[in-house]
Structure formats: C-alpha cells, structure tokens
Amino acid sequence: MVESRAAAVQELRARFAAGQTRPAEWRAAQLRGGLRMATEMEAEICDALHADLGKPKTEAHVHELSLIKSSCLFALKNLKKWMKPQKVPAKLMNFPSTARITPEPLGLVLVISAWNYPLLLSLDPVIGAIAAGNAVALKPSEGAPAMSSLLAELLPRFVDGTCIKVIEGGVKETTALLNQKWDKIFYTGNSRVGRVVMTAAAKHLTPAVLELGGKCPVVVDSNVDLHIAAKRIAAGKWGCNNGQACIAPDFIITTQAFAPKLLESLKKVLEKFYGKDPLLSADLSRVVNASHFGRLKGLMDEEMVSDKIVFGGQRDEQQLKIAPTIFLDVPLDSAIMKEEIFGPLLPILTVDKIHESFGLINSMAKPLAAYLFTRDSELQNQFEGAISAGGMLFNDTSIHVITTRPRLEHEFYRELK
Ligand code: NAD
C-alpha cells in the first residue's frame, strides 16, 4: 500500500515532467470532465452526502454541486486569460529588451480535504490546481467515507487519472503522503493538523494553503428587522450542515434588553423551519460521527452551561442527531466559548451596550467571519473599523461564500456540449 502510494506520486511527477498537464487543451478537457461528473452523477453525489452527513438534497445542490459547477465554468472561461504572459514595462537600463511575466504550473499539488463539505472542499482546490496546469493528488477525508470512495471511483472515469489521482485514507496514509515532496499543499481542516501539515511542508520549503476554522461571532443590534435577522441567523447556522460549517455563526452577542426578543424570534423561526420535533426533520443534517457527537454532548453537558439551555437540547445518540440548541449567558471560560463549536449549539452572550461586543470579539482569536445585524450605518462603519475577520457581512450570515462566484448558468449548457 505504502509502495503503491509512492508509485502514484512518482507517476504524477513523471507525467508533470513530461509536460502532460501544461497544454490549455488538457486543462480544459479536465475542467469539462469535472463539470460533466458534477452534472451526470448528481444523484450518486447526493446519495453519498446523505450517507455521510444526512445532508438534505437542497443543501447538497446549493452548497456543493452548484459551487463545483460554477468553479469549473469560471476556470474554463478564464483559462486562456490566466495562462497568457503579461507584458511589463522594461526599464531604460534594459533597453532594448522587453519583459514579461509568464504564469507557470508549480508541479505536484497535494489536496487534503475535510469531511463537512466533502465534495466542495475536495474538488474546488483540485479545479484551481488543474486550471494552473498542475498534477494533483487528492486525499479526501476519511470522515466522509461514502464521498471519499465515490470520488475515488468517479474521478478516473471523468478526468485523466494518470495526472489527477485520488488517494484515500486516514491519518496514517496522510502522514505518508506528507512525507513526500510536493510543490504545493492545500489543506482544509482543524488548526492542530494544520500545524502538522505546515511542519511537513516546511521540510521541503513547499508553499502551503491552510483553510482552518474559528469562532464566528454574530452581533445583533436592537435596530434591526428582527424576523429577517432571526431567519438569516438560523439559515446560516442550522441550514448549513446543522452548524458543521467553518463560517457558521458560532455565538451571538446582543444587549441584555434585546436578548429576550431575539430569542423569541429565533424560537419561532426554528419551529417553522424544523417543526416541533427537529430530530425528525429531513431538512437538518446529522452530526458526522460518534466522536463529534460525543464532543458536542460534552459541550452541552458541561456543568457551568448545562442549565443555560433556553431552547432545544434534544438529542438522539443512535441517529447522531442534535436539535438546534440555544444557550443564554454562558460563562466565557466554558468549553463552548473556548473552542469552535462546529455543530448545532448556539450560545447568546449579552452586554449592556452593543459597542461592548467589539472588545469581546477582539479579546478572542481572529474570526473566519464576523456578522453584524443593524440598520445603523454608523455602527456598521465602526464594526468594520474595529473588527478584523476573514470575511464580514452586514444583515446576513454565511452567504458571502458565493459572492465571489460568478453567475455562469448561461454558459453551462454550451460547455456541456
Ligand atoms: P477532518 O477530520 O476531515 O481532517 C481534515 C484532514 O486532515 C483529513 O483529510 C484527515 O485525513 C487529515 N488528518 C487528520 N489528522 C491528521 C494527522 N494527524 N496528520 C495528517 N493528516 C491528518 O476534518 P476536521 O479537521 O474535523 O475539519 C473541521 C475543521 O475544518 C473545522 O475547524 C472547520 O472550521 C475547518 N474548515 C475550514 C474550512 C475553510 O474553508 N476555512 C472549510 C471547512 C472546514
């Protein structure tokens, strides 16, 4: 097994060295293959997402399939432009020379992906690597075994399997892959393993992209359309993989005076979304596995927070399901406030004045996303000035992931021909 992994990497290197992945035609053919795979295999992909996460079909389409298709289309549309050398002005001292910047592929790219969006997080970086003319090894997450084996089966049918390989496995296999020399590593997952990846990359001075997690705050001012705010918080939290998303709202900060109104509105919205017994709802993903279920149960049952549950709390260990659960005023030194929740639990913290939320957020690690609900444009400006986050949204949550993705539906059918 170890030998075959090394042989796979060797083959990738040989194919890259032979120039197989460089031509625009090869890159375009792979991108078209990816697009065809995401279109023709929709049913199989949705089934795998359901087997791994109980992911509802709408979420599978909106958050995974459609994004993969638009990434393929975006790359196809821009490929020639991205590959074109760029003229740059030469200095007088270089006269009569001309100068240009020529994009070139790096070589072998290793993509290590996570389980929560197992199609998107696997294929999106692969699409980028292919568009740039690289050979790629994809290591899907063992946390989503159905998608991992589906990708291993499907990719060689739709793309060039000699230059784009799926290598399945867990820690042992990933460690063996990280011991090889790569020209770029793209990792998505938790920060602990991020350090392992960065250390392995450093040995060969390999550039690495680390897509990690964090705690994403939602500040809710009293000057809001309450019903819309509650709906958008619920959609961004429980409507995204039941909270198992890196940019899902992790906790809310609002004023003491406003908290009861916000809570009431969230309760109404959640009952409308998922019914009286959310554990029976087909619109809610389940917790990925027993280990994460146990972790979330530990957060809920910690003595200092277990009596702070003001909504939800139901769970079914057999089905690995936890209902949307809201806590009010949990201590800052509780585990639920110290680690990324990554599940259906949502603490609400209260402050006297909404501006106190800025200091609270800044006392914690920099968030991947920060959200503010208010109609007050002055407060929005102050929030933007005071808070540093990977992404920021006013009056919504989570949907900024699609902002940079162009609408290319009109190109879709043309490319499929
Ligand atoms: P995971 O358990 O699937 O692990 C991620 C990958 O790391 C897997 O492919 C796994 O095989 C590998 N791995 C695990 N332990 C390893 C080890 N000791 N050595 C080498 N490789 C190892 O996923 P996870 O870590 O539970 O993912 C959840 C985290 O990912 C959360 O923190 C979440 O916020 C973050 N995340 C970030 C983004 C983003 O775009 N920033 C997207 C999704 C998830």
mmCIF file of C-alpha atoms in Angstrom, residues 92-346:
data_model
loop_
_atom_site.group_PDB
_atom_site.id
_atom_site.type_symbol
_atom_site.label_atom_id
_atom_site.label_comp_id
_atom_site.label_asym_id
_atom_site.label_seq_id
_atom_site.Cartn_x
_atom_site.Cartn_y
_atom_site.Cartn_z
ATOM 1 C CA LEU A 92 15.596 52.223 -19.627
ATOM 2 C CA MET A 93 18.704 50.391 -18.420
ATOM 3 C CA ASN A 94 17.356 47.198 -20.014
ATOM 4 C CA PHE A 95 16.882 48.889 -23.399
ATOM 5 C CA PRO A 96 16.268 47.397 -25.956
ATOM 6 C CA SER A 97 14.921 44.374 -24.028
ATOM 7 C CA THR A 98 11.256 43.637 -23.421
ATOM 8 C CA ALA A 99 9.924 41.973 -20.269
ATOM 9 C CA ARG A 100 7.008 39.717 -19.413
ATOM 10 C CA ILE A 101 5.606 37.676 -16.549
ATOM 11 C CA THR A 102 4.784 34.132 -17.633
ATOM 12 C CA PRO A 103 2.479 32.055 -15.408
ATOM 13 C CA GLU A 104 3.743 28.513 -14.948
ATOM 14 C CA PRO A 105 2.435 25.490 -13.082
ATOM 15 C CA LEU A 106 4.127 24.634 -9.799
ATOM 16 C CA GLY A 107 4.223 20.862 -10.321
ATOM 17 C CA LEU A 108 2.627 18.395 -7.915
ATOM 18 C CA VAL A 109 -0.208 19.601 -5.711
ATOM 19 C CA LEU A 110 -1.490 17.690 -2.695
ATOM 20 C CA VAL A 111 -5.070 18.494 -1.653
ATOM 21 C CA ILE A 112 -6.090 17.255 1.805
ATOM 22 C CA SER A 113 -9.760 17.883 2.416
ATOM 23 C CA ALA A 114 -12.222 17.834 5.328
ATOM 24 C CA TRP A 115 -15.496 15.957 5.838
ATOM 25 C CA ASN A 116 -18.044 18.725 6.285
ATOM 26 C CA TYR A 117 -18.385 19.745 2.613
ATOM 27 C CA PRO A 118 -16.674 16.660 1.258
ATOM 28 C CA LEU A 119 -17.372 17.315 -2.434
ATOM 29 C CA LEU A 120 -16.741 21.059 -2.469
ATOM 30 C CA LEU A 121 -13.659 21.036 -0.248
ATOM 31 C CA SER A 122 -12.139 18.216 -2.303
ATOM 32 C CA LEU A 123 -12.843 19.418 -5.808
ATOM 33 C CA ASP A 124 -12.649 23.207 -5.526
ATOM 34 C CA PRO A 125 -8.882 23.244 -4.854
ATOM 35 C CA VAL A 126 -8.393 20.479 -7.435
ATOM 36 C CA ILE A 127 -10.118 22.663 -10.055
ATOM 37 C CA GLY A 128 -7.727 25.531 -9.281
ATOM 38 C CA ALA A 129 -4.696 23.239 -9.445
ATOM 39 C CA ILE A 130 -5.784 21.758 -12.794
ATOM 40 C CA ALA A 131 -6.536 25.176 -14.277
ATOM 41 C CA ALA A 132 -2.986 26.182 -13.354
ATOM 42 C CA GLY A 133 -1.586 23.122 -15.174
ATOM 43 C CA ASN A 134 -0.517 21.008 -12.202
ATOM 44 C CA ALA A 135 -0.686 17.289 -11.484
ATOM 45 C CA VAL A 136 -2.826 16.629 -8.407
ATOM 46 C CA ALA A 137 -3.213 14.088 -5.633
ATOM 47 C CA LEU A 138 -6.472 14.425 -3.727
ATOM 48 C CA LYS A 139 -6.727 12.940 -0.230
ATOM 49 C CA PRO A 140 -10.435 13.136 0.683
ATOM 50 C CA SER A 141 -11.493 12.966 4.324
ATOM 51 C CA GLU A 142 -11.993 9.574 5.929
ATOM 52 C CA GLY A 143 -14.661 11.383 7.993
ATOM 53 C CA ALA A 144 -16.926 11.261 4.919
ATOM 54 C CA PRO A 145 -16.234 7.702 3.713
ATOM 55 C CA ALA A 146 -19.070 7.491 1.157
ATOM 56 C CA MET A 147 -17.872 10.610 -0.659
ATOM 57 C CA SER A 148 -14.243 9.529 -0.379
ATOM 58 C CA SER A 149 -14.893 6.229 -2.154
ATOM 59 C CA LEU A 150 -17.260 7.843 -4.674
ATOM 60 C CA LEU A 151 -14.578 10.354 -5.669
ATOM 61 C CA ALA A 152 -12.013 7.548 -5.987
ATOM 62 C CA GLU A 153 -14.393 5.710 -8.298
ATOM 63 C CA LEU A 154 -15.686 8.662 -10.339
ATOM 64 C CA LEU A 155 -12.700 10.904 -10.949
ATOM 65 C CA PRO A 156 -10.744 8.437 -13.141
ATOM 66 C CA ARG A 157 -13.900 7.997 -15.238
ATOM 67 C CA PHE A 158 -14.262 11.714 -15.947
ATOM 68 C CA VAL A 159 -10.726 13.129 -15.832
ATOM 69 C CA ASP A 160 -7.191 11.999 -16.698
ATOM 70 C CA GLY A 161 -6.391 9.554 -13.898
ATOM 71 C CA THR A 162 -2.701 9.491 -14.753
ATOM 72 C CA CYS A 163 -2.298 13.113 -13.642
ATOM 73 C CA ILE A 164 -5.190 13.512 -11.180
ATOM 74 C CA LYS A 165 -5.247 10.800 -8.531
ATOM 75 C CA VAL A 166 -7.453 10.157 -5.537
ATOM 76 C CA ILE A 167 -5.583 8.585 -2.636
ATOM 77 C CA GLU A 168 -7.930 7.508 0.147
ATOM 78 C CA GLY A 169 -7.065 7.016 3.796
ATOM 79 C CA GLY A 170 -6.810 8.470 7.289
ATOM 80 C CA VAL A 171 -4.004 9.763 9.492
ATOM 81 C CA LYS A 172 -1.506 7.024 8.546
ATOM 82 C CA GLU A 173 -1.992 7.483 4.819
ATOM 83 C CA THR A 174 -1.986 11.298 5.044
ATOM 84 C CA THR A 175 1.204 11.193 7.099
ATOM 85 C CA ALA A 176 2.830 9.011 4.427
ATOM 86 C CA LEU A 177 1.730 11.456 1.731
ATOM 87 C CA LEU A 178 3.059 14.406 3.722
ATOM 88 C CA ASN A 179 6.449 12.677 3.866
ATOM 89 C CA GLN A 180 6.696 13.004 0.082
ATOM 90 C CA LYS A 181 7.919 16.149 -1.630
ATOM 91 C CA TRP A 182 5.130 18.339 -3.047
ATOM 92 C CA ASP A 183 5.204 21.653 -4.856
ATOM 93 C CA LYS A 184 2.069 22.931 -3.134
ATOM 94 C CA ILE A 185 -0.134 21.612 -0.344
ATOM 95 C CA PHE A 186 -3.737 22.721 0.112
ATOM 96 C CA TYR A 187 -5.191 21.615 3.441
ATOM 97 C CA THR A 188 -8.668 22.164 4.869
ATOM 98 C CA GLY A 189 -9.362 21.161 8.466
ATOM 99 C CA ASN A 190 -8.593 21.961 12.084
ATOM 100 C CA SER A 191 -5.635 24.011 13.290
ATOM 101 C CA ARG A 192 -3.982 21.161 15.194
ATOM 102 C CA VAL A 193 -3.497 19.172 11.999
ATOM 103 C CA GLY A 194 -2.779 22.456 10.199
ATOM 104 C CA ARG A 195 0.418 22.654 12.269
ATOM 105 C CA VAL A 196 1.338 19.089 11.264
ATOM 106 C CA VAL A 197 0.809 19.983 7.594
ATOM 107 C CA MET A 198 2.790 23.226 7.837
ATOM 108 C CA THR A 199 5.692 21.411 9.557
ATOM 109 C CA ALA A 200 5.780 18.740 6.829
ATOM 110 C CA ALA A 201 5.632 21.420 4.121
ATOM 111 C CA ALA A 202 8.463 23.366 5.734
ATOM 112 C CA LYS A 203 10.836 20.413 5.333
ATOM 113 C CA HIS A 204 10.793 20.932 1.564
ATOM 114 C CA LEU A 205 10.010 24.666 1.642
ATOM 115 C CA THR A 206 6.718 23.766 -0.012
ATOM 116 C CA PRO A 207 4.136 26.576 -0.029
ATOM 117 C CA ALA A 208 1.005 25.555 1.853
ATOM 118 C CA VAL A 209 -2.522 26.937 1.976
ATOM 119 C CA LEU A 210 -4.262 26.223 5.275
ATOM 120 C CA GLU A 211 -8.046 26.635 5.340
ATOM 121 C CA LEU A 212 -8.754 26.460 9.067
ATOM 122 C CA GLY A 213 -11.644 27.175 11.418
ATOM 123 C CA GLY A 214 -12.528 29.528 14.252
ATOM 124 C CA LYS A 215 -15.397 31.041 16.190
ATOM 125 C CA CYS A 216 -17.606 33.329 14.089
ATOM 126 C CA PRO A 217 -19.474 35.969 16.118
ATOM 127 C CA VAL A 218 -22.873 37.455 15.237
ATOM 128 C CA VAL A 219 -23.609 40.848 16.766
ATOM 129 C CA VAL A 220 -27.311 41.721 16.839
ATOM 130 C CA ASP A 221 -28.240 45.347 17.479
ATOM 131 C CA SER A 222 -31.794 46.315 18.513
ATOM 132 C CA ASN A 223 -32.182 48.454 15.380
ATOM 133 C CA VAL A 224 -32.983 45.516 13.070
ATOM 134 C CA ASP A 225 -35.803 43.782 11.256
ATOM 135 C CA LEU A 226 -35.986 41.088 13.904
ATOM 136 C CA HIS A 227 -37.779 38.422 11.901
ATOM 137 C CA ILE A 228 -35.378 38.724 8.963
ATOM 138 C CA ALA A 229 -32.378 38.697 11.304
ATOM 139 C CA ALA A 230 -33.608 35.519 13.043
ATOM 140 C CA LYS A 231 -34.304 33.790 9.718
ATOM 141 C CA ARG A 232 -30.874 34.640 8.344
ATOM 142 C CA ILE A 233 -29.057 33.573 11.506
ATOM 143 C CA ALA A 234 -30.955 30.264 11.500
ATOM 144 C CA ALA A 235 -30.301 29.674 7.786
ATOM 145 C CA GLY A 236 -26.571 30.399 8.183
ATOM 146 C CA LYS A 237 -26.268 28.226 11.272
ATOM 147 C CA TRP A 238 -28.595 25.217 11.070
ATOM 148 C CA GLY A 239 -29.253 25.457 7.328
ATOM 149 C CA CYS A 240 -25.531 24.981 6.688
ATOM 150 C CA ASN A 241 -24.860 21.369 7.612
ATOM 151 C CA ASN A 242 -26.539 21.837 11.011
ATOM 152 C CA GLY A 243 -23.764 24.171 12.146
ATOM 153 C CA GLN A 244 -20.908 21.971 10.888
ATOM 154 C CA ALA A 245 -19.542 24.732 8.670
ATOM 155 C CA CYS A 246 -16.426 26.837 9.158
ATOM 156 C CA ILE A 247 -18.286 30.128 8.680
ATOM 157 C CA ALA A 248 -21.477 29.166 10.523
ATOM 158 C CA PRO A 249 -22.451 31.574 13.330
ATOM 159 C CA ASP A 250 -20.669 30.270 16.426
ATOM 160 C CA PHE A 251 -22.149 32.621 19.047
ATOM 161 C CA ILE A 252 -24.354 35.713 19.257
ATOM 162 C CA ILE A 253 -23.710 38.923 21.168
ATOM 163 C CA THR A 254 -26.652 41.209 21.842
ATOM 164 C CA THR A 255 -27.779 43.558 24.607
ATOM 165 C CA GLN A 256 -29.437 42.277 27.754
ATOM 166 C CA ALA A 257 -32.520 44.321 26.916
ATOM 167 C CA PHE A 258 -32.847 42.876 23.392
ATOM 168 C CA ALA A 259 -31.930 39.233 24.104
ATOM 169 C CA PRO A 260 -35.481 38.072 25.068
ATOM 170 C CA LYS A 261 -36.965 39.450 21.821
ATOM 171 C CA LEU A 262 -34.214 37.883 19.712
ATOM 172 C CA LEU A 263 -34.640 34.560 21.483
ATOM 173 C CA GLU A 264 -38.406 34.547 20.922
ATOM 174 C CA SER A 265 -37.926 35.306 17.246
ATOM 175 C CA LEU A 266 -35.279 32.573 16.840
ATOM 176 C CA LYS A 267 -37.606 30.060 18.514
ATOM 177 C CA LYS A 268 -40.462 30.925 16.136
ATOM 178 C CA VAL A 269 -38.232 30.660 13.081
ATOM 179 C CA LEU A 270 -36.736 27.350 14.208
ATOM 180 C CA GLU A 271 -40.167 25.832 14.796
ATOM 181 C CA LYS A 272 -41.224 26.984 11.341
ATOM 182 C CA PHE A 273 -38.036 25.608 9.727
ATOM 183 C CA TYR A 274 -37.787 22.264 11.518
ATOM 184 C CA GLY A 275 -41.151 21.639 13.224
ATOM 185 C CA LYS A 276 -41.938 20.795 16.843
ATOM 186 C CA ASP A 277 -39.556 17.811 16.835
ATOM 187 C CA PRO A 278 -36.421 18.824 14.904
ATOM 188 C CA LEU A 279 -34.876 15.368 15.409
ATOM 189 C CA LEU A 280 -37.445 14.078 12.908
ATOM 190 C CA SER A 281 -36.817 16.812 10.347
ATOM 191 C CA ALA A 282 -35.371 15.723 6.997
ATOM 192 C CA ASP A 283 -34.129 19.299 6.486
ATOM 193 C CA LEU A 284 -31.458 19.037 9.162
ATOM 194 C CA SER A 285 -28.112 17.278 8.670
ATOM 195 C CA ARG A 286 -26.973 14.900 11.362
ATOM 196 C CA VAL A 287 -23.719 15.044 13.323
ATOM 197 C CA VAL A 288 -20.988 13.442 11.232
ATOM 198 C CA ASN A 289 -19.904 10.650 13.588
ATOM 199 C CA ALA A 290 -19.972 9.317 17.141
ATOM 200 C CA SER A 291 -16.755 11.075 18.076
ATOM 201 C CA HIS A 292 -18.100 14.526 17.121
ATOM 202 C CA PHE A 293 -21.446 13.629 18.751
ATOM 203 C CA GLY A 294 -19.565 12.880 21.982
ATOM 204 C CA ARG A 295 -17.622 16.139 21.682
ATOM 205 C CA LEU A 296 -20.841 18.176 21.252
ATOM 206 C CA LYS A 297 -22.553 16.275 24.071
ATOM 207 C CA GLY A 298 -19.575 17.195 26.274
ATOM 208 C CA LEU A 299 -20.026 20.891 25.408
ATOM 209 C CA MET A 300 -23.759 20.730 26.230
ATOM 210 C CA ASP A 301 -23.320 18.817 29.474
ATOM 211 C CA GLU A 302 -20.529 20.887 30.982
ATOM 212 C CA GLU A 303 -21.758 21.832 34.440
ATOM 213 C CA MET A 304 -21.422 25.579 34.017
ATOM 214 C CA VAL A 305 -23.537 25.634 30.816
ATOM 215 C CA SER A 306 -25.989 22.718 31.081
ATOM 216 C CA ASP A 307 -28.557 24.874 32.913
ATOM 217 C CA LYS A 308 -28.194 27.705 30.379
ATOM 218 C CA ILE A 309 -30.120 25.915 27.617
ATOM 219 C CA VAL A 310 -33.141 28.061 26.719
ATOM 220 C CA PHE A 311 -34.233 26.230 23.567
ATOM 221 C CA GLY A 312 -33.739 22.735 22.122
ATOM 222 C CA GLY A 313 -31.335 20.357 23.794
ATOM 223 C CA GLN A 314 -32.911 17.167 22.391
ATOM 224 C CA ARG A 315 -30.520 14.577 21.045
ATOM 225 C CA ASP A 316 -30.576 11.045 19.695
ATOM 226 C CA GLU A 317 -27.283 9.228 20.045
ATOM 227 C CA GLN A 318 -28.375 6.312 17.840
ATOM 228 C CA GLN A 319 -29.239 8.585 14.924
ATOM 229 C CA LEU A 320 -26.371 11.014 15.718
ATOM 230 C CA LYS A 321 -28.877 13.879 15.743
ATOM 231 C CA ILE A 322 -28.846 17.005 17.892
ATOM 232 C CA ALA A 323 -31.639 19.584 17.671
ATOM 233 C CA PRO A 324 -30.884 23.298 17.239
ATOM 234 C CA THR A 325 -29.961 24.328 20.771
ATOM 235 C CA ILE A 326 -29.646 27.852 22.161
ATOM 236 C CA PHE A 327 -27.877 28.827 25.388
ATOM 237 C CA LEU A 328 -28.187 32.159 27.189
ATOM 238 C CA ASP A 329 -25.328 33.852 29.043
ATOM 239 C CA VAL A 330 -22.769 31.059 29.210
ATOM 240 C CA PRO A 331 -19.500 31.895 31.023
ATOM 241 C CA LEU A 332 -16.618 32.924 28.787
ATOM 242 C CA ASP A 333 -14.383 30.287 30.328
ATOM 243 C CA SER A 334 -16.759 27.439 29.413
ATOM 244 C CA ALA A 335 -15.572 24.971 26.765
ATOM 245 C CA ILE A 336 -18.407 26.045 24.439
ATOM 246 C CA MET A 337 -16.922 29.561 24.377
ATOM 247 C CA LYS A 338 -13.306 28.461 24.211
ATOM 248 C CA GLU A 339 -13.413 26.052 21.267
ATOM 249 C CA GLU A 340 -15.028 26.178 17.837
ATOM 250 C CA ILE A 341 -18.491 24.624 18.282
ATOM 251 C CA PHE A 342 -18.890 23.173 14.766
ATOM 252 C CA GLY A 343 -22.381 21.851 15.431
ATOM 253 C CA PRO A 344 -25.982 22.869 16.193
ATOM 254 C CA LEU A 345 -25.291 24.667 19.512
ATOM 255 C CA LEU A 346 -25.595 28.462 19.662
#
